[in-house]
Coordinates of C-alpha atoms and ligand atoms in Angstrom, one line a residue:
M1 CA 7.2 -18.9 29.9
L2 CA 9.2 -16.1 28.4
D3 CA 12.2 -16.9 26.1
L4 CA 13.7 -13.4 26.0
F5 CA 13.3 -10.1 27.7
S6 CA 15.4 -7.1 26.6
I7 CA 15.6 -3.4 27.2
F8 CA 17.5 -1.4 24.6
S9 CA 17.7 2.1 23.5
K10 CA 16.4 3.3 20.2
G11 CA 20.0 4.0 19.3
G12 CA 20.7 0.2 19.6
I13 CA 22.4 -0.1 23.0
V14 CA 21.2 -3.1 25.1
L15 CA 20.7 -1.9 28.7
W16 CA 19.5 -5.2 30.1
C17 CA 18.7 -8.6 28.8
F18 CA 17.4 -11.9 30.1
Q19 CA 17.3 -15.2 28.1
S20 CA 15.9 -18.4 29.3
T21 CA 17.3 -20.5 26.4
S22 CA 20.5 -20.6 24.5
E23 CA 18.6 -19.7 21.2
I24 CA 20.0 -16.8 19.2
F25 CA 17.3 -14.1 19.2
S26 CA 19.0 -11.3 17.4
P27 CA 17.4 -12.1 13.9
S28 CA 14.0 -11.9 15.4
V29 CA 14.7 -8.7 17.3
N30 CA 16.3 -7.2 14.2
A31 CA 13.3 -8.1 12.1
L32 CA 11.0 -6.5 14.7
I33 CA 13.2 -3.3 14.6
R34 CA 13.5 -3.4 10.7
S35 CA 9.9 -4.3 9.9
V36 CA 7.9 -2.7 12.6
I37 CA 9.6 0.0 14.7
L38 CA 11.5 1.6 11.9
Q39 CA 8.7 1.3 9.4
E40 CA 6.1 3.0 11.5
R41 CA 4.0 -0.2 11.9
S42 CA 4.0 0.0 15.7
G43 CA 0.3 0.4 16.0
N44 CA -0.1 -3.2 17.0
N45 CA 2.5 -4.2 19.7
T46 CA 2.8 -7.8 18.6
F47 CA 5.0 -9.1 15.8
N48 CA 5.5 -12.7 14.7
H49 CA 8.8 -13.9 13.4
N50 CA 9.4 -17.6 12.7
A51 CA 8.2 -19.6 15.6
L52 CA 8.3 -16.6 18.0
T53 CA 5.9 -13.9 19.0
L54 CA 7.5 -10.6 20.0
Q55 CA 5.7 -8.0 22.0
Y56 CA 7.2 -4.6 22.8
K57 CA 6.6 -1.2 24.6
L58 CA 8.2 2.1 23.7
D59 CA 9.3 4.5 26.3
N60 CA 9.3 7.8 24.3
E61 CA 10.7 9.9 27.1
F62 CA 13.9 8.0 27.5
E63 CA 13.8 6.5 24.0
L64 CA 13.7 2.9 25.1
V65 CA 12.3 -0.3 23.7
F66 CA 11.1 -3.2 26.1
V67 CA 10.8 -6.5 24.1
V68 CA 9.5 -9.8 25.2
A69 CA 9.8 -12.9 23.0
Y70 CA 8.1 -16.3 23.5
Q71 CA 7.0 -19.3 21.5
R72 CA 4.2 -18.5 19.1
I73 CA 2.1 -21.5 20.1
L74 CA 1.8 -20.3 23.7
Q75 CA -1.0 -17.9 24.6
L76 CA 0.4 -15.7 27.4
S77 CA -2.3 -13.5 28.7
Y78 CA 0.0 -11.5 31.0
V79 CA 2.5 -10.1 28.6
D80 CA 0.8 -6.7 28.1
K81 CA 0.5 -6.3 31.8
F82 CA 4.1 -7.5 32.3
L83 CA 5.5 -5.0 29.8
N84 CA 3.7 -2.2 31.5
D85 CA 4.8 -3.2 34.9
V86 CA 8.3 -3.9 34.2
H87 CA 8.6 -0.7 32.2
L88 CA 7.4 1.3 35.3
E89 CA 9.7 -0.5 37.6
F90 CA 12.7 0.0 35.4
R91 CA 11.9 3.8 35.0
D92 CA 11.4 4.2 38.7
K93 CA 14.5 2.4 39.7
Y94 CA 16.9 4.1 37.2
K95 CA 15.3 7.4 36.6
N96 CA 18.4 9.3 37.5
E97 CA 20.7 7.2 35.5
L98 CA 18.5 7.3 32.4
Q99 CA 18.5 11.1 32.7
T100 CA 22.3 11.3 32.6
G101 CA 22.8 8.7 29.9
P102 CA 22.4 5.0 30.2
C103 CA 25.4 3.4 28.6
I104 CA 27.8 3.3 31.5
V105 CA 25.4 2.1 34.1
D106 CA 25.4 -1.5 35.4
F107 CA 21.7 -2.3 35.5
N108 CA 21.2 -4.9 38.2
F109 CA 17.6 -5.7 37.3
K110 CA 17.2 -9.4 37.8
T111 CA 15.5 -9.4 41.2
T112 CA 13.0 -6.9 40.1
F113 CA 12.4 -8.6 36.8
D114 CA 11.8 -12.0 38.6
K115 CA 9.4 -10.3 41.0
V116 CA 7.3 -8.6 38.4
L117 CA 7.2 -11.7 36.3
K118 CA 6.1 -13.8 39.2
E119 CA 3.3 -11.3 40.1
C120 CA 2.1 -11.3 36.6
E121 CA 2.0 -15.1 36.3
I122 CA 0.0 -15.3 39.6
W123 CA -2.3 -12.5 38.2
A124 CA -2.9 -14.5 34.9
K125 CA -3.7 -17.6 36.9
S126 CA -6.2 -15.7 39.0
Q127 CA -7.8 -14.2 35.9
A128 CA -8.3 -17.5 34.3
K129 CA -10.3 -18.7 37.2
I130 CA -12.8 -15.8 37.0
P131 CA -15.8 -16.8 34.7
K132 CA -15.9 -14.9 31.6
Q133 CA -18.4 -12.0 31.6
M134 CA -20.8 -11.8 28.6
R135 CA -20.0 -8.8 26.3
T136 CA -22.5 -6.1 26.5
F137 CA -24.2 -4.9 23.4
E138 CA -22.2 -1.7 23.4
D139 CA -18.9 -3.7 23.4
S140 CA -19.9 -5.7 20.4
Q141 CA -19.1 -5.0 16.9
K142 CA -22.7 -5.1 16.1
S143 CA -23.4 -2.0 18.0
K144 CA -21.0 -0.1 15.8
K145 CA -23.1 -1.2 12.6
T146 CA -25.7 0.9 11.1
V147 CA -29.1 -0.6 10.3
A148 CA -28.5 0.0 6.6
S149 CA -25.2 -1.9 6.7
M150 CA -27.0 -5.0 8.2
I151 CA -29.5 -5.3 5.3
E152 CA -28.0 -7.9 3.0
R153 CA -28.8 -7.7 -0.6
K154 CA -29.7 -11.0 -2.3
G155 CA -27.0 -12.2 -4.7
D156 CA -24.8 -9.4 -3.8
E157 CA -21.4 -10.7 -2.6
K158 CA -20.0 -7.3 -2.1
G159 CA -23.0 -6.3 -0.1
K160 CA -22.3 -9.2 2.2
K161 CA -18.7 -8.2 2.7
T162 CA -19.6 -4.7 3.7
V163 CA -21.6 -5.9 6.7
K164 CA -18.4 -6.9 8.5
I165 CA -17.1 -3.7 10.0
V166 CA -18.6 -0.4 9.3
E167 CA -17.3 2.8 10.8
S168 CA -18.8 6.1 10.5
K169 CA -16.6 8.9 9.3
N170 CA -16.9 12.6 9.1
L171 CA -16.3 13.6 5.5
T172 CA -14.6 16.8 5.1
N173 CA -17.9 18.3 3.9
G174 CA -19.4 17.5 7.1
K175 CA -21.7 14.8 6.0
A176 CA -21.7 11.5 7.7
E177 CA -21.1 8.5 5.5
E178 CA -20.2 5.0 5.9
V179 CA -16.9 3.5 5.1
T180 CA -16.4 -0.2 5.3
N181 CA -13.3 -2.1 6.2
N182 CA -13.4 -4.2 3.2
T183 CA -15.0 -2.5 0.2
Y184 CA -17.0 0.5 -1.0
D185 CA -20.4 -0.3 -2.3
D186 CA -20.7 -0.5 -6.0
D187 CA -23.3 2.3 -5.8
V188 CA -20.8 4.5 -4.0
I189 CA -18.1 3.9 -6.5
A190 CA -20.5 4.6 -9.3
A191 CA -21.7 7.8 -7.6
N192 CA -18.1 8.9 -7.0
R193 CA -17.2 8.2 -10.7
A194 CA -20.2 10.1 -11.8
K195 CA -19.2 13.1 -9.6
L196 CA -15.7 12.9 -10.9
A197 CA -17.0 12.8 -14.5
Q198 CA -18.8 16.0 -13.8
K199 CA -15.9 17.6 -12.2
L200 CA -13.6 16.7 -15.0
A201 CA -16.2 18.0 -17.5
S202 CA -16.4 21.3 -15.7
K203 CA -12.5 21.5 -15.6
T204 CA -12.4 20.8 -19.3
K205 CA -14.7 23.8 -20.0
K206 CA -12.7 26.2 -17.9
E207 CA -9.2 25.5 -19.2
P208 CA -7.8 24.3 -22.5
K209 CA -7.0 20.6 -22.3
K210 CA -3.4 19.7 -21.6
S211 CA -3.5 16.4 -23.3
P212 CA -5.2 16.1 -26.7
K213 CA -5.2 12.4 -26.4
S214 CA -7.9 11.8 -23.7
P215 CA -11.2 13.0 -25.2
Q216 CA -13.3 10.4 -23.2
K217 CA -11.7 11.2 -19.8
A218 CA -15.0 12.7 -18.6
D219 CA -16.6 9.3 -18.9
R220 CA -15.2 7.4 -15.9
V221 CA -17.6 4.5 -15.8
K222 CA -15.9 1.6 -17.5
Q223 CA -17.7 0.5 -20.7
P224 CA -17.6 -2.9 -22.2
R225 CA -15.2 -2.6 -25.0
V226 CA -14.5 -4.7 -28.1
W227 CA -11.0 -4.7 -29.4
E228 CA -10.9 -4.7 -33.1
L229 CA -14.0 -6.8 -33.2
G230 CA -16.2 -4.0 -34.5
G231 CA -18.7 -2.2 -32.3
D232 CA -17.4 0.3 -29.7
T233 CA -13.9 1.4 -30.6
R234 CA -13.6 4.4 -28.4
D235 CA -10.3 3.3 -26.8
V236 CA -8.9 2.1 -30.0
A237 CA -9.6 5.5 -31.5
V238 CA -7.9 7.2 -28.5
L239 CA -4.7 5.3 -28.8
D240 CA -4.8 4.3 -32.4
Y241 CA -1.8 5.5 -34.2
S242 CA -1.8 3.1 -37.0
T243 CA -4.3 0.8 -38.7
D244 CA -4.0 -1.9 -41.4
Q245 CA -7.2 -0.7 -42.9
P246 CA -7.1 1.6 -46.0
G247 CA -9.1 4.7 -46.0
E248 CA -8.1 5.8 -42.4
A249 CA -5.2 7.8 -43.3
A250 CA -6.0 10.5 -40.7
T251 CA -5.7 8.0 -37.8
L252 CA -2.6 6.3 -39.1
L253 CA -0.3 9.1 -38.2
P254 CA 1.5 8.5 -34.9
D255 CA 1.3 11.4 -32.4
T256 CA 4.8 12.6 -32.8
Q257 CA 4.4 14.8 -29.7
L258 CA 4.7 11.8 -27.5
I259 CA 7.9 10.6 -28.9
G260 CA 11.0 11.4 -26.7
Q261 CA 8.9 12.5 -23.7
M262 CA 9.7 9.4 -21.7
T263 CA 13.5 9.0 -22.0
G264 CA 15.4 8.4 -18.9
A265 CA 13.9 7.8 -15.5
I266 CA 10.2 8.3 -15.0
R267 CA 9.2 11.8 -13.9
D268 CA 7.9 12.4 -10.4
L269 CA 4.3 12.6 -9.7
E270 CA 2.8 16.0 -8.9
V271 CA -0.2 16.0 -6.7
E272 CA -2.6 18.9 -6.9
S273 CA -4.7 19.8 -4.0
E274 CA -7.7 22.2 -4.4
E275 CA -7.5 23.3 -0.9
S276 CA -5.5 26.3 0.5
S277 CA -2.1 25.6 2.0
S278 CA -1.8 24.4 5.6
E279 CA 0.0 27.5 6.7
E280 CA -3.2 29.5 5.7
E281 CA -5.3 27.0 7.6
E282 CA -3.2 27.4 10.6
V283 CA -4.0 31.2 10.8
T284 CA -7.7 31.0 9.8
S285 CA -10.1 31.7 12.7
Q286 CA -13.2 30.4 11.2
P287 CA -12.4 26.9 9.9
T288 CA -15.9 25.6 10.1
S289 CA -17.2 27.9 7.3
K290 CA -14.7 26.4 4.8
K291 CA -15.5 23.5 2.5
T292 CA -13.0 21.5 4.5
G293 CA -11.4 22.6 7.6
G294 CA -8.0 20.9 6.9
M295 CA -6.0 18.9 9.4
F296 CA -5.0 21.8 11.6
S297 CA -8.5 23.1 12.2
L298 CA -9.4 19.5 13.2
L299 CA -6.8 19.3 15.8
K300 CA -7.3 22.8 17.2
G301 CA -8.8 22.9 20.6
L302 CA -8.5 19.3 21.1
V303 CA -5.1 19.0 22.7
G304 CA -3.5 21.1 25.4
A305 CA -1.9 18.7 27.9
K306 CA 1.7 19.0 28.6
A307 CA 2.6 15.3 28.8
L308 CA 0.9 13.3 26.1
S309 CA -1.0 10.3 27.2
E310 CA -3.2 7.8 25.5
E311 CA -6.3 9.5 27.1
T312 CA -5.4 13.0 26.2
M313 CA -4.5 12.1 22.6
R314 CA -7.6 10.0 21.9
P315 CA -9.9 12.8 20.6
V316 CA -7.1 14.1 18.3
L317 CA -6.3 10.5 17.1
D318 CA -10.0 9.9 16.4
K319 CA -10.0 13.0 14.2
L320 CA -6.8 12.1 12.5
R321 CA -8.2 8.7 11.7
D322 CA -11.4 10.2 10.2
H323 CA -9.3 12.5 8.2
L324 CA -7.2 9.8 6.8
I325 CA -10.3 7.6 6.0
G326 CA -11.7 10.6 4.3
K327 CA -8.7 10.6 2.1
N328 CA -9.4 6.9 1.1
V329 CA -6.9 5.2 3.5
A330 CA -8.3 1.9 4.4
A331 CA -10.1 2.2 7.8
D332 CA -8.1 -0.6 9.4
I333 CA -4.8 0.9 8.3
A334 CA -5.9 4.4 9.3
N335 CA -6.4 2.9 12.8
K336 CA -3.1 1.3 12.9
L337 CA -1.3 4.5 11.8
C338 CA -2.9 6.5 14.5
D339 CA -2.2 3.9 17.1
S340 CA 1.4 4.1 15.9
V341 CA 1.5 7.8 16.4
A342 CA 0.1 7.4 19.9
I343 CA 2.7 4.8 20.8
K344 CA 5.4 7.1 19.4
L345 CA 4.2 10.2 21.3
E346 CA 3.0 8.7 24.6
G347 CA 5.0 10.1 27.4
K348 CA 6.5 12.9 25.4
V349 CA 6.5 16.2 27.3
L350 CA 5.5 19.1 25.3
G351 CA 5.3 22.8 25.8
T352 CA 2.5 25.0 24.5
F353 CA -0.8 24.2 22.9
D354 CA 0.4 24.9 19.4
S355 CA 3.4 22.6 19.7
V356 CA 1.1 19.7 20.5
A357 CA -0.8 20.1 17.2
K358 CA 2.4 20.6 15.4
T359 CA 4.0 17.5 17.0
V360 CA 1.0 15.3 16.2
K361 CA 1.0 16.4 12.5
A362 CA 4.7 16.2 12.2
T363 CA 4.8 12.7 13.7
L364 CA 2.1 11.4 11.4
T365 CA 3.7 13.1 8.3
E366 CA 7.0 11.6 9.1
S367 CA 5.4 8.2 9.4
L368 CA 3.6 8.5 6.2
V369 CA 6.6 9.7 4.2
R370 CA 8.6 6.8 5.7
I371 CA 5.9 4.3 4.8
L372 CA 5.9 5.6 1.2
S373 CA 9.7 5.7 0.8
P374 CA 11.0 2.6 -0.8
K375 CA 13.1 0.4 1.5
R376 CA 15.1 -0.9 -1.4
R377 CA 16.5 0.5 -4.6
V378 CA 13.9 0.4 -7.4
D379 CA 15.6 1.2 -10.7
I380 CA 13.9 -0.9 -13.4
L381 CA 16.0 0.6 -16.2
R382 CA 19.2 -0.2 -14.5
D383 CA 18.0 -3.8 -13.8
C384 CA 17.0 -4.3 -17.4
L385 CA 20.5 -3.1 -18.6
H386 CA 22.1 -5.4 -16.0
A387 CA 20.0 -8.4 -17.3
K388 CA 21.0 -7.4 -20.8
Q389 CA 24.6 -7.5 -20.0
E390 CA 24.1 -11.0 -18.6
G391 CA 22.6 -11.9 -22.0
R392 CA 19.1 -12.6 -20.9
P393 CA 15.8 -10.8 -20.9
Y394 CA 14.4 -8.9 -17.9
V395 CA 11.0 -10.3 -17.1
M396 CA 8.2 -8.5 -15.5
A397 CA 4.8 -10.1 -14.7
F398 CA 1.6 -7.9 -14.2
C399 CA -1.2 -9.2 -12.0
G400 CA -4.4 -7.8 -10.7
V401 CA -8.2 -8.0 -11.0
N402 CA -10.1 -7.2 -14.2
G403 CA -10.4 -3.6 -15.3
V404 CA -7.8 -2.0 -13.2
G405 CA -5.7 -1.0 -16.1
K406 CA -3.2 -3.9 -16.4
S407 CA -2.9 -3.9 -20.1
T408 CA -3.1 -0.1 -20.5
N409 CA -0.3 0.4 -18.0
L410 CA 1.7 -2.4 -19.4
A411 CA 1.6 -0.7 -22.7
K412 CA 2.8 2.6 -21.0
I413 CA 5.7 0.8 -19.4
C414 CA 6.5 -0.7 -22.7
F415 CA 6.5 2.7 -24.3
W416 CA 8.8 4.0 -21.6
L417 CA 11.2 1.0 -22.2
I418 CA 11.4 1.5 -25.9
E419 CA 11.9 5.3 -25.4
N420 CA 15.0 4.1 -23.5
D421 CA 16.1 2.0 -26.4
L422 CA 15.1 -1.4 -24.9
S423 CA 13.3 -3.9 -27.1
V424 CA 10.2 -5.5 -25.6
L425 CA 8.3 -8.8 -26.1
I426 CA 4.7 -8.6 -24.7
A427 CA 3.5 -12.1 -23.7
A428 CA -0.3 -12.3 -24.0
C429 CA -1.0 -14.6 -21.2
D430 CA -4.5 -13.4 -20.6
T431 CA -6.1 -16.3 -22.3
F432 CA -9.5 -15.9 -20.7
R433 CA -10.9 -12.4 -21.5
A434 CA -12.3 -12.0 -25.0
G435 CA -10.4 -9.2 -26.7
A436 CA -7.4 -9.2 -24.4
V437 CA -5.0 -10.4 -27.1
E438 CA -6.4 -8.0 -29.7
Q439 CA -6.0 -5.1 -27.2
L440 CA -2.3 -6.0 -26.8
R441 CA -2.0 -6.4 -30.6
T442 CA -3.4 -2.9 -31.1
H443 CA -1.0 -1.5 -28.6
T444 CA 1.9 -3.3 -30.2
R445 CA 1.0 -1.7 -33.6
H446 CA 0.7 1.7 -32.0
L447 CA 3.9 1.5 -30.2
N448 CA 5.7 0.3 -33.3
A449 CA 4.2 3.1 -35.3
L450 CA 5.6 5.6 -32.7
H451 CA 9.0 3.9 -32.7
P452 CA 9.3 2.5 -36.2
P453 CA 12.1 0.1 -37.1
A454 CA 13.7 3.0 -39.1
R455 CA 14.6 4.7 -35.9
H456 CA 16.0 1.6 -34.2
H457 CA 18.5 0.0 -36.7
A458 CA 15.7 -1.7 -38.7
R459 CA 14.5 -3.5 -35.6
H460 CA 10.9 -3.8 -34.4
M461 CA 11.0 -2.5 -30.8
V462 CA 7.8 -4.3 -29.7
T463 CA 6.7 -7.8 -30.5
L464 CA 3.7 -9.6 -29.3
Y465 CA 3.9 -13.2 -28.3
E466 CA 0.4 -14.7 -28.6
K467 CA -1.1 -18.2 -28.7
G468 CA -4.8 -17.2 -28.7
Y469 CA -7.2 -18.2 -25.9
G470 CA -7.9 -21.1 -23.6
K471 CA -4.3 -22.2 -23.4
D472 CA -2.1 -22.7 -20.3
A473 CA -0.8 -19.2 -19.4
A474 CA 2.3 -20.4 -17.6
G475 CA 3.3 -22.4 -20.7
I476 CA 2.9 -19.4 -23.0
A477 CA 5.0 -17.2 -20.6
M478 CA 7.8 -19.8 -20.7
E479 CA 7.7 -20.1 -24.5
A480 CA 7.7 -16.2 -24.7
I481 CA 10.8 -16.0 -22.4
R482 CA 12.6 -18.5 -24.5
Y483 CA 11.6 -16.7 -27.6
A484 CA 12.9 -13.4 -26.2
S485 CA 16.2 -15.1 -25.2
D486 CA 16.6 -16.5 -28.7
T487 CA 15.8 -13.2 -30.4
K488 CA 17.9 -11.2 -28.0
T489 CA 14.9 -9.1 -26.9
D490 CA 15.7 -7.0 -23.8
V491 CA 12.5 -7.1 -21.8
V492 CA 9.5 -9.4 -21.5
L493 CA 6.2 -8.0 -20.2
I494 CA 3.8 -10.7 -19.1
D495 CA 0.1 -9.7 -19.2
T496 CA -1.9 -12.1 -17.0
A497 CA -5.6 -12.6 -16.9
G498 CA -7.5 -10.5 -14.4
R499 CA -8.9 -12.5 -11.6
M500 CA -10.9 -12.0 -8.4
Q501 CA -8.7 -12.4 -5.4
D502 CA -11.1 -15.0 -4.0
N503 CA -11.1 -17.3 -7.1
E504 CA -8.9 -20.1 -5.9
P505 CA -8.3 -22.0 -9.1
L506 CA -7.3 -18.9 -11.0
M507 CA -5.0 -17.7 -8.1
R508 CA -3.4 -21.1 -8.2
A509 CA -2.8 -20.7 -11.9
L510 CA -1.2 -17.3 -11.3
A511 CA 1.1 -18.8 -8.6
K512 CA 2.1 -21.5 -11.0
L513 CA 2.9 -19.0 -13.7
I514 CA 5.1 -17.1 -11.3
A515 CA 6.8 -20.1 -9.8
V516 CA 7.5 -21.7 -13.1
N517 CA 8.8 -18.7 -14.9
E518 CA 10.6 -16.8 -12.1
P519 CA 10.1 -13.3 -13.4
D520 CA 12.5 -10.7 -12.1
T521 CA 9.6 -8.6 -10.8
V522 CA 6.0 -9.3 -10.0
L523 CA 3.9 -6.1 -10.2
F524 CA 0.5 -5.9 -8.7
V525 CA -1.7 -3.5 -10.6
G526 CA -4.3 -1.7 -8.4
E527 CA -6.7 1.2 -8.8
A528 CA -6.3 4.3 -6.7
L529 CA -10.0 4.7 -6.8
V530 CA -11.0 1.9 -4.4
G531 CA -9.4 2.2 -1.0
N532 CA -10.3 -0.7 1.2
E533 CA -11.1 -3.1 -1.8
A534 CA -7.6 -2.6 -3.2
V535 CA -6.1 -3.6 0.0
D536 CA -8.1 -6.8 0.2
Q537 CA -7.0 -7.5 -3.3
L538 CA -3.4 -7.0 -2.6
V539 CA -3.4 -9.0 0.6
K540 CA -5.0 -11.9 -1.1
F541 CA -2.9 -11.9 -4.1
N542 CA 0.2 -11.8 -2.0
Q543 CA -1.1 -14.6 0.2
A544 CA -2.1 -16.8 -2.8
L545 CA 1.4 -16.4 -4.4
A546 CA 2.8 -17.5 -1.1
D547 CA 0.3 -20.3 -0.3
Y548 CA -0.1 -21.9 -3.7
S549 CA 3.6 -22.0 -4.7
S550 CA 5.3 -25.2 -4.2
S551 CA 8.6 -23.3 -3.6
S552 CA 10.0 -23.0 -0.1
S553 CA 10.8 -19.3 -0.7
P554 CA 7.9 -18.3 -2.9
H555 CA 8.1 -15.1 -5.1
V556 CA 5.4 -12.7 -3.9
I557 CA 4.6 -9.2 -5.1
D558 CA 7.7 -7.0 -5.5
G559 CA 6.0 -3.7 -6.4
I560 CA 2.8 -1.9 -7.2
V561 CA 1.5 -0.1 -10.2
L562 CA -1.1 2.4 -8.9
T563 CA -3.5 3.2 -11.8
K564 CA -6.1 5.9 -12.4
F565 CA -4.4 8.3 -10.1
D566 CA -5.7 11.2 -12.2
T567 CA -9.3 10.4 -11.2
I568 CA -9.0 10.7 -7.4
D569 CA -8.2 14.4 -6.7
D570 CA -6.5 14.5 -3.4
K571 CA -8.0 11.2 -2.0
V572 CA -4.6 9.6 -2.3
G573 CA -5.1 7.2 0.6
A574 CA -4.8 4.0 -1.5
A575 CA -1.1 4.6 -2.0
I576 CA -0.5 4.5 1.8
S577 CA -2.8 1.5 2.3
M578 CA -1.0 -0.6 -0.3
T579 CA 2.5 0.2 0.7
Y580 CA 1.6 -0.3 4.3
I581 CA 0.2 -3.7 3.7
T582 CA 3.0 -5.1 1.6
G583 CA 6.0 -3.0 2.6
Q584 CA 6.6 -3.0 -1.2
P585 CA 7.1 0.2 -3.3
I586 CA 4.7 1.8 -5.7
V587 CA 7.0 1.6 -8.7
F588 CA 4.7 3.2 -11.3
V589 CA 1.7 5.5 -11.1
G590 CA -0.8 5.7 -14.0
T591 CA -2.1 9.2 -14.5
G592 CA -4.1 9.0 -17.6
Q593 CA -4.8 7.1 -20.8
T594 CA -2.0 8.1 -23.0
Y595 CA 1.4 6.4 -23.2
T596 CA 3.1 9.3 -21.5
D597 CA 0.7 9.2 -18.5
L598 CA 3.2 7.2 -16.3
K599 CA 4.8 8.7 -13.3
A600 CA 7.1 7.7 -10.3
L601 CA 5.6 8.2 -6.9
N602 CA 6.7 11.1 -5.0
A603 CA 6.3 10.4 -1.4
N604 CA 6.3 14.1 -0.2
A605 CA 3.8 15.2 -2.7
V606 CA 1.4 12.4 -1.8
V607 CA 1.8 12.9 1.9
H608 CA 1.3 16.7 1.4
A609 CA -2.1 16.0 -0.4
L610 CA -3.0 13.5 2.3
M611 CA -2.4 15.9 5.2
K612 CA -4.3 18.8 3.8
Ligands
GDP1 P1 -7.3 -4.5 -17.5 O1 -8.6 -5.3 -17.6 O2 -6.8 -4.5 -16.1 O3 -6.3 -4.9 -18.5 O4 -7.6 -3.0 -17.7 P2 -7.4 -2.1 -19.0 O5 -6.0 -1.9 -19.3 O6 -8.3 -2.7 -20.1 O7 -8.0 -0.7 -18.6 C1 -9.4 -0.5 -18.1 C2 -9.8 0.9 -18.4 O8 -9.0 1.8 -17.4 C3 -9.4 1.4 -19.7 O9 -10.5 2.2 -20.1 C4 -8.3 2.3 -19.6 O10 -8.1 3.3 -20.5 C5 -8.5 2.9 -18.1 N1 -7.2 3.2 -17.5 C6 -6.1 2.4 -17.3 N2 -5.1 3.1 -16.6 C7 -5.7 4.4 -16.4 C8 -5.1 5.5 -15.7 O11 -4.1 5.6 -15.2 N3 -6.0 6.6 -15.8 C9 -7.2 6.6 -16.3 N4 -7.9 7.7 -16.2 N5 -7.7 5.5 -16.9 C10 -7.0 4.4 -17.0

């Protein structure tokens, strides 16, 4: 039983519409257009909004959208067939009118619509009577797994997860390797990090170091650190601009070079790519001899049809998907992106061979840029100043799993804020991890050494609000915000404890902290290094904030801090995966271990690196 069927042009003109109830459907259809069709999420043709399920089909030749809406509790098996059939009938019936321009035509479509619907309903009933065939082995997910992926390692939770869906990808160097839908193996990450360390080390030898502040960059494997507790103080040494201890005068001096570098809006990210430009690749005649053939050489020879159909595009789309996965886009999202491109291009009539390759690339590029471009204005400095005018502190909360760089990037953001003359209170709400408070204390000292009170009308620009360990984080955050209000501090940065996305009690505690304190912005901190895993984290954090909040309109993640971007070369796929999943912007990108290594995402630069 369909509630709504509508045919409208991509320009927004409704050509024909049928409604079986008096309900107002425009909010749901608008949500579909806004969240799916305009945002390049059309890979899956189903969209849920409130109690409704909406299914749609695009006609790319006449730029039309066919939409069906029905109650979500219903399971209508004929809707795909109905959309296909009704689409064909409509095209056939009004081909001439559609070619000349649809808006002035009176589409008398009810009889055909009823006929097609009736046929589909009868077809669905007849299908229901046929006993279900058992799936063959080839059809099952199991057939797609490799033997290695099915060996579970005892006590290895991650190992268990990787068994779910394993897809084989052609890495750009031609080796076959496995990418899982959920996570990289720890071993793979460790191996990648080691590779990267080697690469960075060789780079350091070749060229003089740009930043004098990152001597341990080559060592990418996270080491257990002890903050001010004796033992390994590598990181402290890197960022230590002041110390209370006498006899260390050399390390007391703040690095004055950093001061003033972060005033104003954050600079855009520049993404380097080691490969030659795509234009060069387009003309190269021996792509296979190169280290990587590039997107164009992958597509060459695969397409040649004039009218693009799902079948003719399939080999190209498979290559595209592998290319994206090779760049660290989560496998599931790479699939959806390619399906979305297919839906967008299906039925398009193209000219020569070359224009097909160009169209495929251009369509994907366009989709990727759109995904990465923020849908709403993100201007933290302006929001902070606005809050200041209202006489209240602007509050940002940082969440994410352990070790992704929450505290470090919080400190970088803090540096940027004080460079812009905003005073900051850091709320030490990680009351779990030993050393977390000391780490923030150290940062606070460094930051105040860089921007001493003497430069800011005798005011300490950064204050740490700490209550030690084991206390209720939500309570500490609340006290900190009150303290910031009383002391007229401009911004509060809340550092929360790192937690695994599957740890329910800790996720509940985070939801409580957010619900109780209502920060202006909740930022999810994720590493650019781990593709699929970061997506899993993000989805679960977002879900937990929604599920465990007692509010009817829970505050979920507003933006993303993508860290360790300096360690991934051109494997920039995590940026796409994270924005695709949440629809939220990447507000900050961490590009190193000094306070100035903070950038804004440049969608074009990232997509350029992704498409090479
Ligand atoms: P937390 O547990 O999430 O608070 O993580 P930390 O802030 O302690 O950071 C973990 C490690 O990642 C530290 O060694 C940081 O120096 C490093 N780190 C953080 N951000 C970046 C970044 O953008 N680039 C690089 N290369 N390392 C980073």
